Tab-separated table of C-alpha atoms in Angstrom:
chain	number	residue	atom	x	y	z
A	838	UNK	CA	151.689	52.842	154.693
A	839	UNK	CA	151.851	54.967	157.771
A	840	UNK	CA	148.520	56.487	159.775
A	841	UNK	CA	149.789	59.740	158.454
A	842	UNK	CA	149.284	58.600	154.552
A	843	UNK	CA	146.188	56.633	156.027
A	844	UNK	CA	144.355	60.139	157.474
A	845	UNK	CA	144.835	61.759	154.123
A	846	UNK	CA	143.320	59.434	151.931
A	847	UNK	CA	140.608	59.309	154.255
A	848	UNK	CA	140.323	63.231	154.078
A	849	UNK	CA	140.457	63.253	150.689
A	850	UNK	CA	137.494	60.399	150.674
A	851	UNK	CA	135.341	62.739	152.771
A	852	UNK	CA	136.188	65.796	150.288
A	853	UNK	CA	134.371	63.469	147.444
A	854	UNK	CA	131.545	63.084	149.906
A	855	UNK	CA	131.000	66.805	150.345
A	856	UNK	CA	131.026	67.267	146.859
A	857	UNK	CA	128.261	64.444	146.345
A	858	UNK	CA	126.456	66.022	149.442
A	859	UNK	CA	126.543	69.196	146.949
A	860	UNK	CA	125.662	67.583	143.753
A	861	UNK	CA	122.226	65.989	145.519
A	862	UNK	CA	121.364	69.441	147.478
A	863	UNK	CA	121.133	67.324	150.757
A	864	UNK	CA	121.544	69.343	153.256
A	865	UNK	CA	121.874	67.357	156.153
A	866	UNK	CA	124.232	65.055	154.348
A	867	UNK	CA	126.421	67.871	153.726
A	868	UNK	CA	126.386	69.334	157.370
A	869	UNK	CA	126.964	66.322	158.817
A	870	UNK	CA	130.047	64.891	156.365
A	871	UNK	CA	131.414	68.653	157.193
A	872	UNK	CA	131.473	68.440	160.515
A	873	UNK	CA	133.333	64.815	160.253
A	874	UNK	CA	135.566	65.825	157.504
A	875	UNK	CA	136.595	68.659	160.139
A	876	UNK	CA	137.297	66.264	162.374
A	877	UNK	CA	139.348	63.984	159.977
A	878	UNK	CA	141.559	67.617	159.343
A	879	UNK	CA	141.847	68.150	162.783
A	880	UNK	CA	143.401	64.696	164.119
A	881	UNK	CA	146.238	64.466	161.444
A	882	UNK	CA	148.407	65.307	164.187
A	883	UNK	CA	149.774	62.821	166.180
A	884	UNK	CA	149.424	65.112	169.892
A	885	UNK	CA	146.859	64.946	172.199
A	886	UNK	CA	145.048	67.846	170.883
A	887	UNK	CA	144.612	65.835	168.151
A	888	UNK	CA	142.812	62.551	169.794
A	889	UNK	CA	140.856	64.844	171.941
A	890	UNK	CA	139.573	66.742	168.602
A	891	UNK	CA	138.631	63.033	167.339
A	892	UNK	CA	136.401	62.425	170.371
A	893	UNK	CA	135.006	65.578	170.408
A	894	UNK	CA	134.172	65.342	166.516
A	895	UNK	CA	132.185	61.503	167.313
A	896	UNK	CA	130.236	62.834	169.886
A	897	UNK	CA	129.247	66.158	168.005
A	898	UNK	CA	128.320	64.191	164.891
A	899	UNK	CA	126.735	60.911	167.344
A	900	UNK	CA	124.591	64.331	168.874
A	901	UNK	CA	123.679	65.966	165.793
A	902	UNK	CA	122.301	62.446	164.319
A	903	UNK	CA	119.972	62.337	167.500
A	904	UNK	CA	119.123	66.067	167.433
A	905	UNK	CA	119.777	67.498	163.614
A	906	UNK	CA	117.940	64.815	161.934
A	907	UNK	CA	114.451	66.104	162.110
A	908	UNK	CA	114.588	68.609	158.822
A	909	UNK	CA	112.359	68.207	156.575
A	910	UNK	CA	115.079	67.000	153.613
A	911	UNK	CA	115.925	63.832	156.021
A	912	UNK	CA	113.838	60.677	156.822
A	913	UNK	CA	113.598	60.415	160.857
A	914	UNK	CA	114.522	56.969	160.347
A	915	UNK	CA	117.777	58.511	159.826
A	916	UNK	CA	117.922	59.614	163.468
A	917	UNK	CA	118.523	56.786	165.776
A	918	UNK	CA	120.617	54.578	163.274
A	919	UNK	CA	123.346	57.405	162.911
A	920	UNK	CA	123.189	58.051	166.604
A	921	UNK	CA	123.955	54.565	167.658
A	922	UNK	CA	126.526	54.479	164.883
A	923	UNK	CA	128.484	58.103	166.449
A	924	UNK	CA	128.210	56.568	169.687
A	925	UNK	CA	129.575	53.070	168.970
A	926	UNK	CA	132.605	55.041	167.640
A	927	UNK	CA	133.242	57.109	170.641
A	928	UNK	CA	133.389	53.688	172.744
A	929	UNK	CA	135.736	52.283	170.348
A	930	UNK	CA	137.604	55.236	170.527
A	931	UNK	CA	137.711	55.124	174.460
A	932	UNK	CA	138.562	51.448	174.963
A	933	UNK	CA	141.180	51.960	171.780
A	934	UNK	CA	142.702	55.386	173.845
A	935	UNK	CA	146.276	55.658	172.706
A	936	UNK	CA	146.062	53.179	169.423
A	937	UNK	CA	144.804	56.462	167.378
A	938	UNK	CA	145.473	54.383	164.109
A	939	UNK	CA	143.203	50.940	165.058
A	940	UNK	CA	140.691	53.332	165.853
A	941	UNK	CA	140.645	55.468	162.426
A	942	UNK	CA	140.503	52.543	160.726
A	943	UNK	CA	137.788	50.887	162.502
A	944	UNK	CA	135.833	54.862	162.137
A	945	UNK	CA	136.154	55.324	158.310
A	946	UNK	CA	135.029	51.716	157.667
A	947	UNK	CA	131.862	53.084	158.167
A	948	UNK	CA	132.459	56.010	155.923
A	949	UNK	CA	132.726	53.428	152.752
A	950	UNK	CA	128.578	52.296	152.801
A	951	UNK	CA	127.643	55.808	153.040
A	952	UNK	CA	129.993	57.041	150.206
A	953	UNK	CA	128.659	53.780	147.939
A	954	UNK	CA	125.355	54.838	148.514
A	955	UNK	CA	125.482	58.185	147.937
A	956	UNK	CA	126.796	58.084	144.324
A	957	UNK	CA	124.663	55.179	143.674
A	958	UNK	CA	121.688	57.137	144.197
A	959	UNK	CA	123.331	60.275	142.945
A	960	UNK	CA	123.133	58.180	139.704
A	961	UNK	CA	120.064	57.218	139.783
A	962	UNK	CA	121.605	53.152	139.961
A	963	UNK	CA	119.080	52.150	142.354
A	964	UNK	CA	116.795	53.534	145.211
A	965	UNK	CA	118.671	51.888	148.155
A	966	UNK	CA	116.524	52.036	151.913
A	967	UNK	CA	118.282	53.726	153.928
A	968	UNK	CA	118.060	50.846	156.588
A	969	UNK	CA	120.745	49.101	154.066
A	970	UNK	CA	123.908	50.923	154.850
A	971	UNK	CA	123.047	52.197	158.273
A	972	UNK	CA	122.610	48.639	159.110
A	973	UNK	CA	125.761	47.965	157.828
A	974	UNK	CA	128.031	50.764	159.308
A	975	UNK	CA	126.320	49.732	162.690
A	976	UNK	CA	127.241	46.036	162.435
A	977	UNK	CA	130.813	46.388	161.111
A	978	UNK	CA	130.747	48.779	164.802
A	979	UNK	CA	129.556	46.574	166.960
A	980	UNK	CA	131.845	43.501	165.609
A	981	UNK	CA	134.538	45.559	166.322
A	982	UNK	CA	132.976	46.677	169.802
A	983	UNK	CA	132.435	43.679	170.737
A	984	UNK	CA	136.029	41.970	170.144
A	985	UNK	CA	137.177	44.729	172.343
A	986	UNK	CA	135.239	43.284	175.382
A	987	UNK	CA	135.916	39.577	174.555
């Protein structure tokens, strides 16, 4: 499977979150998988133009979890965990310049807590904190992070 095949599959996993994002009238949720599904659309190039849209879309969405998370439909324990999480991505991204595919991976592992959680509670399966998968997406990050430095 080539990143090409890889980035659409991963848009098409984001296109079932926006739809979820719909189904629970969250509209944070839905702003902020919009603005990375744009991104997602945006780097299946393989140019420059591309990469730079994928940094640009990490720090918007690292910037709207600091600042956009203070509605009244979102829990501002929300805010810091999806901050740290945009941000950890961005380095990634940085240290990772020119291996676009290592680092798409490494981004949309993050995307698979979030999507698990939201249908979960969608369905009423179970009233998951939302500590659980923020936690999560953060420490699958910093592994990563960290065997870039070691």
């Amino acid at each position: 499977m080539d990143a090409q095949t890889v980035k659409i599959a991963l848009l098409i996993v984001h296109l079932g979150l926006l739809i979820l994002a719909v189904q629970r009238k969250h509209r944070t949720s839905l702003i902020y998988i919009s603005i990375l599904t744009v991104g997602m659309a945006l780097s299946l190039g393989n140019s420059t133009l591309s990469t730079l849209a994928f940094y640009i879309v990490t720090t918007a969405s690292a910037l709207f979890g600091y600042y956009g998370l203070n509605g009244k439909d979102v829990d501002p324990k929300w805010k810091w965990p999806i901050t740290l999480t945009g941000f950890y991505i961005l380095l990634v991204g940085i240290f990772q310049s020119g291996h676009l595919q290592g680092m798409m991976i490494v981004y949309y592992l993050s995307i698979i807590p979030i999507a698990f959680w939201l249908y979960a509670t969608s369905r009423g399966f179970f009233r998951a904190p939302q500590w659980t998968f923020t936690t999560a997406i953060n420490v699958v990050l910093l592994y990563q992070f960290s065997r870039l430095l070691f």
